[in-house]
Amino acid sequence: MKKIIALVLALMMVLSLAACGGNGGSNKGGKTVGIAMPTQSSERWIKDGANMKAQLEEKGYTVILQYAEDDVQAQVSQIENMISQKVDCLVIAAIDSGALTGVEAQAKQAGIPIIAYDRLLMDTDAVSYYASFDNEGVGRAIGEYIEKAKDLANTTETYTIEFFMGSPDDNNAVLLHRGLMKVLQPYLDKGTLVCKTGRTSFEDTCILRWSQETAQQWCENYLSGFYADEDLDICATAFDGFAYGCRSALEGAGYTLDNWPLITGQDAELMASKNIIAGYQTMSIYKDTRLLAEKCVTMVEAVLNGTEPEINDTTTYNNNVMVVPSYLCTPVAVDQSNYEELLIGGGYYTAEELAG
Ligand code: BGC
């Protein structure tokens, strides 16, 4: 009799465990995903982290989400800790991916797959997939926006332009500059665009860690050193943070909306979107971080469950060791003419947020 009771109890336990596992509910077989994000100083990464966390938790994963506030060593330690906590998968948006090759090798040895999030992980064979936006496409979209806004192909005017590009340790920044210059270089060569500082190369225009303060300082120096007699017409910047820096510098130098330059940006942050509406920034690149998170989640599921993720590029993203299979989302230019449709219509911001 005792044996029968024990058997029935054991059977009940097995059944209840199966029910737990089968409901897609709170714990996906106890799997944990570690997410290493670069910084909370820029709004996009806060959204990225929150979207990833919500979407993974919804699917029953446990999530460890950490930000390293642009401190390279802090990110290394955070990833080391995640490895020692035995996470099942790592999602990394690197600060300086060159500094991560050691921890990536450790993860590989521990059998932990890695997904590169938004920024490619360079010089490693430990990365399974890459989810990002078409980064050269971002540069091209910014270039084409300027080309169209100033009618560069047909105009007889000349326009002054200065460049504020992204961090030299971020592969995205290199690609953005490449895409931008594919569009604008012919106009610099022809003299339709005039860069008075002469700083057009990536080496001369890249700003370490995407620092807003540096962009502001550079813009201040350019305005006082090169634009005392003639207005600056275009700030070609790679990041909303740079656009804010340029805005401060321009205001400091006495520019008003009457002679305000065309200012580009990237990320369609809330503040940038408000600046676009008010006229202090001309455009930004809208990157729907919900979509990016969604694509990344399919990659996490793929490495954990052996399913096939959605991939749309298997040639572009060579990290010096391997070509990383990628999914690239499409960046879209946003300005006064389409923000309502894209940002409000797309549910990215509410009309109240943009008005507030
Ligand atoms: C991202 C951009 C972002 C920049 C600064 C880049 O890697 O692709 O969307 O503006 O980092 O955070």
CSV table of C-alpha atoms and ligand atoms in Angstrom, one decimal:
chain,number,residue,atom,x,y,z
A,1,MET,CA,0.0,0.0,0.0
A,2,LYS,CA,2.8,2.4,1.0
A,3,LYS,CA,4.4,1.7,-2.4
A,4,ILE,CA,1.2,2.5,-4.2
A,5,ILE,CA,0.9,5.8,-2.4
A,6,ALA,CA,4.5,6.7,-3.1
A,7,LEU,CA,3.9,5.9,-6.8
A,8,VAL,CA,0.8,8.0,-7.0
A,9,LEU,CA,2.6,10.9,-5.3
A,10,ALA,CA,5.5,10.6,-7.7
A,11,LEU,CA,3.2,10.5,-10.6
A,12,MET,CA,1.4,13.7,-9.3
A,13,MET,CA,4.7,15.5,-9.0
A,14,VAL,CA,5.7,14.5,-12.5
A,15,LEU,CA,2.4,15.7,-13.9
A,16,SER,CA,2.5,19.0,-12.1
A,17,LEU,CA,6.0,19.7,-13.3
A,18,ALA,CA,5.0,18.9,-16.8
A,19,ALA,CA,2.1,21.4,-16.5
A,20,CYS,CA,4.5,24.1,-15.3
A,21,GLY,CA,6.9,23.5,-18.2
A,22,GLY,CA,4.1,23.3,-20.7
A,23,ASN,CA,2.3,26.6,-20.0
A,24,GLY,CA,5.1,28.8,-21.5
A,25,GLY,CA,4.8,30.6,-18.2
A,26,SER,CA,7.1,31.9,-15.6
A,27,ASN,CA,10.3,29.9,-16.1
A,28,LYS,CA,11.6,28.8,-19.5
A,29,GLY,CA,13.2,25.6,-18.2
A,30,GLY,CA,15.0,28.0,-15.8
A,31,LYS,CA,17.0,29.7,-18.6
A,32,THR,CA,18.6,33.0,-18.0
A,33,VAL,CA,19.7,35.6,-20.5
A,34,GLY,CA,22.4,38.1,-19.6
A,35,ILE,CA,22.1,41.5,-21.3
A,36,ALA,CA,25.1,43.8,-21.3
A,37,MET,CA,24.2,47.3,-22.4
A,38,PRO,CA,26.6,50.3,-22.9
A,39,THR,CA,25.1,53.3,-21.1
A,40,GLN,CA,22.0,54.9,-19.7
A,41,SER,CA,23.2,58.3,-20.6
A,42,SER,CA,21.5,58.0,-23.9
A,43,GLU,CA,17.8,57.2,-24.1
A,44,ARG,CA,17.9,54.7,-26.8
A,45,TRP,CA,19.8,52.1,-24.8
A,46,ILE,CA,17.4,52.5,-21.9
A,47,LYS,CA,14.6,51.6,-24.4
A,48,ASP,CA,16.6,48.8,-25.9
A,49,GLY,CA,17.3,47.2,-22.5
A,50,ALA,CA,13.7,47.6,-21.4
A,51,ASN,CA,12.3,46.1,-24.6
A,52,MET,CA,14.6,43.1,-24.5
A,53,LYS,CA,13.9,42.5,-20.9
A,54,ALA,CA,10.1,42.7,-21.3
A,55,GLN,CA,10.1,40.5,-24.4
A,56,LEU,CA,12.3,37.8,-22.9
A,57,GLU,CA,10.4,37.8,-19.6
A,58,GLU,CA,7.2,37.5,-21.6
A,59,LYS,CA,8.6,34.3,-23.1
A,60,GLY,CA,9.5,32.9,-19.6
A,61,TYR,CA,13.2,33.7,-19.4
A,62,THR,CA,14.9,35.1,-16.4
A,63,VAL,CA,16.9,38.3,-17.4
A,64,ILE,CA,20.0,39.9,-15.9
A,65,LEU,CA,20.2,43.4,-17.5
A,66,GLN,CA,23.3,45.6,-16.8
A,67,TYR,CA,24.5,48.9,-18.0
A,68,ALA,CA,28.2,49.9,-17.8
A,69,GLU,CA,27.9,53.6,-18.2
A,70,ASP,CA,30.5,53.7,-21.0
A,71,ASP,CA,33.2,52.3,-18.7
A,72,VAL,CA,34.9,49.6,-20.7
A,73,GLN,CA,36.3,47.7,-17.7
A,74,ALA,CA,33.0,47.8,-15.9
A,75,GLN,CA,31.4,46.1,-18.9
A,76,VAL,CA,34.1,43.4,-18.9
A,77,SER,CA,33.5,42.7,-15.2
A,78,GLN,CA,29.7,42.6,-15.7
A,79,ILE,CA,30.1,40.0,-18.5
A,80,GLU,CA,32.5,38.0,-16.4
A,81,ASN,CA,30.0,38.0,-13.6
A,82,MET,CA,27.2,36.9,-15.9
A,83,ILE,CA,29.5,34.0,-17.0
A,84,SER,CA,30.2,33.0,-13.5
A,85,GLN,CA,26.4,33.1,-12.7
A,86,LYS,CA,26.1,30.6,-15.6
A,87,VAL,CA,23.7,32.5,-17.8
A,88,ASP,CA,22.5,30.4,-20.7
A,89,CYS,CA,23.0,33.1,-23.3
A,90,LEU,CA,24.6,36.6,-23.5
A,91,VAL,CA,23.4,39.6,-25.5
A,92,ILE,CA,26.0,42.3,-25.8
A,93,ALA,CA,25.9,45.8,-27.0
A,94,ALA,CA,29.6,46.6,-26.6
A,95,ILE,CA,31.2,49.8,-25.5
A,96,ASP,CA,34.6,48.9,-27.0
A,97,SER,CA,34.2,45.5,-28.5
A,98,GLY,CA,38.0,45.2,-28.8
A,99,ALA,CA,38.2,44.9,-25.1
A,100,LEU,CA,35.8,42.1,-24.9
A,101,THR,CA,37.6,39.4,-26.8
A,102,GLY,CA,38.9,37.8,-23.6
A,103,VAL,CA,35.5,37.5,-21.9
A,104,GLU,CA,34.0,36.3,-25.2
A,105,ALA,CA,36.5,33.5,-25.3
A,106,GLN,CA,35.6,32.6,-21.7
A,107,ALA,CA,31.9,32.5,-22.6
A,108,LYS,CA,32.6,30.3,-25.5
A,109,GLN,CA,34.6,27.9,-23.4
A,110,ALA,CA,31.7,27.8,-20.9
A,111,GLY,CA,29.3,26.9,-23.7
A,112,ILE,CA,27.5,30.2,-23.5
A,113,PRO,CA,26.4,31.5,-26.9
A,114,ILE,CA,26.6,35.3,-27.6
A,115,ILE,CA,24.4,37.6,-29.7
A,116,ALA,CA,25.8,40.9,-30.8
A,117,TYR,CA,23.2,43.6,-30.2
A,118,ASP,CA,23.3,46.7,-32.5
A,119,ARG,CA,27.1,47.0,-32.4
A,120,LEU,CA,29.1,44.2,-34.1
A,121,LEU,CA,31.5,42.3,-31.8
A,122,MET,CA,34.9,42.5,-33.5
A,123,ASP,CA,37.8,40.1,-33.6
A,124,THR,CA,36.0,37.1,-32.1
A,125,ASP,CA,34.7,33.7,-33.2
A,126,ALA,CA,32.5,33.5,-30.2
A,127,VAL,CA,29.5,35.4,-31.6
A,128,SER,CA,26.6,33.4,-33.1
A,129,TYR,CA,24.4,36.2,-34.6
A,130,TYR,CA,24.1,39.9,-35.0
A,131,ALA,CA,20.9,42.0,-34.8
A,132,SER,CA,21.3,45.7,-35.9
A,133,PHE,CA,20.1,48.3,-38.3
A,134,ASP,CA,21.7,48.8,-41.7
A,135,ASN,CA,24.5,51.0,-40.4
A,136,GLU,CA,25.8,52.2,-43.8
A,137,GLY,CA,22.2,52.8,-44.7
A,138,VAL,CA,21.9,55.1,-41.7
A,139,GLY,CA,24.8,57.2,-43.1
A,140,ARG,CA,23.3,57.1,-46.6
A,141,ALA,CA,19.9,58.2,-45.3
A,142,ILE,CA,21.5,61.2,-43.5
A,143,GLY,CA,23.4,62.1,-46.6
A,144,GLU,CA,20.4,61.8,-48.9
A,145,TYR,CA,18.4,63.9,-46.5
A,146,ILE,CA,21.0,66.7,-46.8
A,147,GLU,CA,21.3,66.2,-50.5
A,148,LYS,CA,17.5,66.6,-51.0
A,149,ALA,CA,17.0,69.4,-48.4
A,150,LYS,CA,19.6,71.6,-50.0
A,151,ASP,CA,18.9,70.3,-53.6
A,152,LEU,CA,22.6,69.7,-53.9
A,153,ALA,CA,22.3,68.1,-57.3
A,154,ASN,CA,20.9,71.2,-58.9
A,155,THR,CA,21.8,74.2,-56.8
A,156,THR,CA,24.2,76.9,-57.7
A,157,GLU,CA,24.6,77.9,-54.1
A,158,THR,CA,27.4,76.7,-51.8
A,159,TYR,CA,26.8,75.4,-48.3
A,160,THR,CA,29.2,75.2,-45.4
A,161,ILE,CA,29.2,71.9,-43.5
A,162,GLU,CA,30.9,70.3,-40.5
A,163,PHE,CA,31.0,66.7,-39.5
A,164,PHE,CA,30.5,65.1,-36.0
A,165,MET,CA,31.0,61.3,-36.3
A,166,GLY,CA,30.7,58.4,-33.9
A,167,SER,CA,33.1,56.6,-31.6
A,168,PRO,CA,36.2,55.1,-33.3
A,169,ASP,CA,35.8,51.8,-31.3
A,170,ASP,CA,32.2,51.4,-32.7
A,171,ASN,CA,32.0,49.6,-36.0
A,172,ASN,CA,28.7,51.3,-36.6
A,173,ALA,CA,30.3,54.7,-36.6
A,174,VAL,CA,32.8,53.7,-39.4
A,175,LEU,CA,30.0,52.4,-41.5
A,176,LEU,CA,27.8,55.4,-41.0
A,177,HIS,CA,30.6,57.7,-42.1
A,178,ARG,CA,31.1,55.5,-45.2
A,179,GLY,CA,27.4,55.7,-46.2
A,180,LEU,CA,27.3,59.4,-45.6
A,181,MET,CA,30.4,60.1,-47.6
A,182,LYS,CA,29.2,58.0,-50.5
A,183,VAL,CA,26.5,60.6,-50.9
A,184,LEU,CA,28.3,63.8,-49.9
A,185,GLN,CA,31.9,63.4,-51.1
A,186,PRO,CA,31.0,64.3,-54.7
A,187,TYR,CA,29.5,67.6,-53.5
A,188,LEU,CA,32.6,68.3,-51.4
A,189,ASP,CA,34.7,67.6,-54.4
A,190,LYS,CA,32.6,69.9,-56.6
A,191,GLY,CA,32.6,72.7,-54.1
A,192,THR,CA,28.9,72.7,-53.5
A,193,LEU,CA,29.6,71.7,-49.9
A,194,VAL,CA,32.5,73.6,-48.2
A,195,CYS,CA,34.0,72.2,-45.0
A,196,LYS,CA,36.0,75.1,-43.6
A,197,THR,CA,37.9,73.1,-41.0
A,198,GLY,CA,38.8,70.6,-43.6
A,199,ARG,CA,37.8,67.8,-41.2
A,200,THR,CA,35.9,65.3,-43.3
A,201,SER,CA,37.7,62.0,-42.8
A,202,PHE,CA,36.5,59.5,-40.2
A,203,GLU,CA,39.8,59.9,-38.3
A,204,ASP,CA,39.4,63.7,-38.0
A,205,THR,CA,35.7,63.7,-37.1
A,206,CYS,CA,35.2,60.7,-34.9
A,207,ILE,CA,34.2,61.4,-31.3
A,208,LEU,CA,35.3,58.9,-28.6
A,209,ARG,CA,32.4,57.2,-26.7
A,210,TRP,CA,29.9,59.4,-28.6
A,211,SER,CA,30.5,62.2,-26.2
A,212,GLN,CA,27.9,65.1,-26.4
A,213,GLU,CA,30.3,67.4,-24.5
A,214,THR,CA,33.1,66.8,-27.0
A,215,ALA,CA,30.7,67.5,-29.9
A,216,GLN,CA,29.7,70.8,-28.2
A,217,GLN,CA,33.3,71.8,-27.6
A,218,TRP,CA,34.3,71.0,-31.2
A,219,CYS,CA,31.3,73.0,-32.5
A,220,GLU,CA,32.2,76.0,-30.3
A,221,ASN,CA,35.8,75.9,-31.6
A,222,TYR,CA,34.7,75.6,-35.2
A,223,LEU,CA,32.2,78.5,-34.9
A,224,SER,CA,34.8,80.8,-33.3
A,225,GLY,CA,37.7,79.7,-35.4
A,226,PHE,CA,36.2,79.3,-38.8
A,227,TYR,CA,32.8,80.8,-39.0
A,228,ALA,CA,33.2,84.3,-37.6
A,229,ASP,CA,32.3,85.9,-41.0
A,230,GLU,CA,30.1,83.3,-42.5
A,231,ASP,CA,27.3,81.1,-41.0
A,232,LEU,CA,27.6,77.4,-40.7
A,233,ASP,CA,24.9,75.9,-42.8
A,234,ILE,CA,24.9,72.2,-42.0
A,235,CYS,CA,25.9,70.2,-38.9
A,236,ALA,CA,26.2,66.6,-40.2
A,237,THR,CA,26.0,64.7,-37.0
A,238,ALA,CA,25.8,61.0,-36.4
A,239,PHE,CA,23.8,61.0,-33.1
A,240,ASP,CA,21.1,63.0,-31.4
A,241,GLY,CA,23.5,63.7,-28.5
A,242,PHE,CA,25.8,65.5,-30.9
A,243,ALA,CA,22.8,67.5,-32.2
A,244,TYR,CA,22.1,68.7,-28.6
A,245,GLY,CA,25.8,69.6,-28.3
A,246,CYS,CA,25.7,71.6,-31.5
A,247,ARG,CA,22.5,73.3,-30.5
A,248,SER,CA,24.1,74.6,-27.3
A,249,ALA,CA,27.2,75.7,-29.2
A,250,LEU,CA,25.1,77.5,-31.8
A,251,GLU,CA,22.9,79.2,-29.2
A,252,GLY,CA,26.1,80.3,-27.4
A,253,ALA,CA,27.4,81.8,-30.6
A,254,GLY,CA,24.2,83.8,-31.2
A,255,TYR,CA,22.5,81.7,-33.8
A,256,THR,CA,18.7,81.9,-33.9
A,257,LEU,CA,16.0,80.1,-35.8
A,258,ASP,CA,16.5,82.7,-38.5
A,259,ASN,CA,20.0,81.5,-39.4
A,260,TRP,CA,19.8,78.0,-37.8
A,261,PRO,CA,21.7,75.3,-39.7
A,262,LEU,CA,20.4,72.1,-40.9
A,263,ILE,CA,21.2,69.6,-38.1
A,264,THR,CA,21.1,65.9,-38.4
A,265,GLY,CA,21.0,63.2,-35.7
A,266,GLN,CA,20.3,59.6,-35.0
A,267,ASP,CA,17.9,57.6,-32.7
A,268,ALA,CA,14.8,59.9,-32.7
A,269,GLU,CA,15.2,60.3,-29.0
A,270,LEU,CA,12.4,62.1,-27.2
A,271,MET,CA,14.4,65.3,-26.8
A,272,ALA,CA,15.5,65.2,-30.4
A,273,SER,CA,12.0,64.7,-31.6
A,274,LYS,CA,10.8,67.7,-29.6
A,275,ASN,CA,13.7,69.7,-31.0
A,276,ILE,CA,12.7,68.7,-34.5
A,277,ILE,CA,9.1,69.9,-33.8
A,278,ALA,CA,10.5,73.2,-32.4
A,279,GLY,CA,13.0,73.6,-35.3
A,280,TYR,CA,16.3,73.2,-33.4
A,281,GLN,CA,17.1,69.9,-35.1
A,282,THR,CA,16.2,69.1,-38.7
A,283,MET,CA,16.0,65.4,-38.8
A,284,SER,CA,16.9,62.2,-37.0
A,285,ILE,CA,17.1,58.5,-37.9
A,286,TYR,CA,14.2,56.6,-36.4
A,287,LYS,CA,15.3,53.2,-35.2
A,288,ASP,CA,12.4,51.2,-33.8
A,289,THR,CA,14.1,49.5,-30.8
A,290,ARG,CA,11.0,47.3,-30.3
A,291,LEU,CA,11.6,45.7,-33.6
A,292,LEU,CA,15.4,45.3,-33.0
A,293,ALA,CA,14.6,43.6,-29.6
A,294,GLU,CA,12.1,41.3,-31.4
A,295,LYS,CA,14.7,40.2,-33.9
A,296,CYS,CA,17.3,39.7,-31.2
A,297,VAL,CA,14.9,37.6,-29.2
A,298,THR,CA,14.4,35.2,-32.1
A,299,MET,CA,18.2,34.8,-32.2
A,300,VAL,CA,18.3,34.1,-28.4
A,301,GLU,CA,15.6,31.4,-29.0
A,302,ALA,CA,17.5,30.0,-31.9
A,303,VAL,CA,20.8,29.5,-29.9
A,304,LEU,CA,18.9,28.1,-26.9
A,305,ASN,CA,16.4,25.9,-28.7
A,306,GLY,CA,18.1,25.1,-32.0
A,307,THR,CA,15.6,26.9,-34.1
A,308,GLU,CA,16.4,29.0,-37.1
A,309,PRO,CA,16.4,32.8,-36.6
A,310,GLU,CA,15.4,35.2,-39.2
A,311,ILE,CA,18.6,36.4,-41.0
A,312,ASN,CA,18.7,38.8,-43.9
A,313,ASP,CA,22.4,39.4,-44.4
A,314,THR,CA,25.2,36.8,-44.5
A,315,THR,CA,27.9,38.8,-46.2
A,316,THR,CA,28.3,42.3,-44.8
A,317,TYR,CA,29.4,42.0,-41.2
A,318,ASN,CA,32.9,40.6,-41.2
A,319,ASN,CA,34.4,41.1,-37.7
A,320,ASN,CA,37.9,40.3,-38.9
A,321,VAL,CA,37.5,36.7,-37.8
A,322,MET,CA,34.2,35.6,-39.3
A,323,VAL,CA,31.2,36.9,-41.2
A,324,VAL,CA,28.5,37.1,-38.6
A,325,PRO,CA,25.0,36.1,-39.8
A,326,SER,CA,22.9,39.2,-39.3
A,327,TYR,CA,19.4,40.6,-39.3
A,328,LEU,CA,19.4,44.3,-40.3
A,329,CYS,CA,16.4,46.5,-39.7
A,330,THR,CA,15.7,49.4,-41.9
A,331,PRO,CA,16.5,52.9,-40.6
A,332,VAL,CA,14.1,55.7,-41.5
A,333,ALA,CA,14.7,59.5,-41.7
A,334,VAL,CA,12.2,61.4,-39.5
A,335,ASP,CA,11.6,65.2,-39.7
A,336,GLN,CA,8.8,67.7,-39.2
A,337,SER,CA,6.9,66.3,-42.2
A,338,ASN,CA,6.5,62.7,-41.0
A,339,TYR,CA,7.1,62.5,-37.3
A,340,GLU,CA,3.3,62.3,-36.6
A,341,GLU,CA,2.9,59.4,-38.9
A,342,LEU,CA,6.1,57.6,-37.8
A,343,LEU,CA,6.5,58.3,-34.2
A,344,ILE,CA,3.0,58.9,-32.9
A,345,GLY,CA,1.3,56.6,-35.5
A,346,GLY,CA,3.9,53.9,-34.9
A,347,GLY,CA,3.2,54.1,-31.1
A,348,TYR,CA,6.8,55.1,-30.4
A,349,TYR,CA,5.8,58.2,-28.5
A,350,THR,CA,2.4,59.6,-27.6
A,351,ALA,CA,1.3,63.1,-28.7
A,352,GLU,CA,1.4,64.1,-25.0
A,353,GLU,CA,5.0,63.0,-24.6
A,354,LEU,CA,6.0,65.0,-27.7
A,355,ALA,CA,4.0,68.1,-26.5
A,356,GLY,CA,5.3,68.0,-22.9
B,1,BGC,C1,24.1,53.1,-32.4
B,1,BGC,C2,23.4,54.4,-32.5
B,1,BGC,C3,23.6,55.3,-31.3
B,1,BGC,C4,25.1,55.4,-31.0
B,1,BGC,C5,25.4,56.2,-29.8
B,1,BGC,C6,25.6,53.4,-32.1
B,1,BGC,O1,26.2,52.2,-32.0
B,1,BGC,O2,23.9,52.3,-33.6
B,1,BGC,O3,22.0,54.2,-32.7
B,1,BGC,O4,23.2,56.6,-31.6
B,1,BGC,O5,25.7,54.1,-30.9
B,1,BGC,O6,24.8,55.6,-28.7
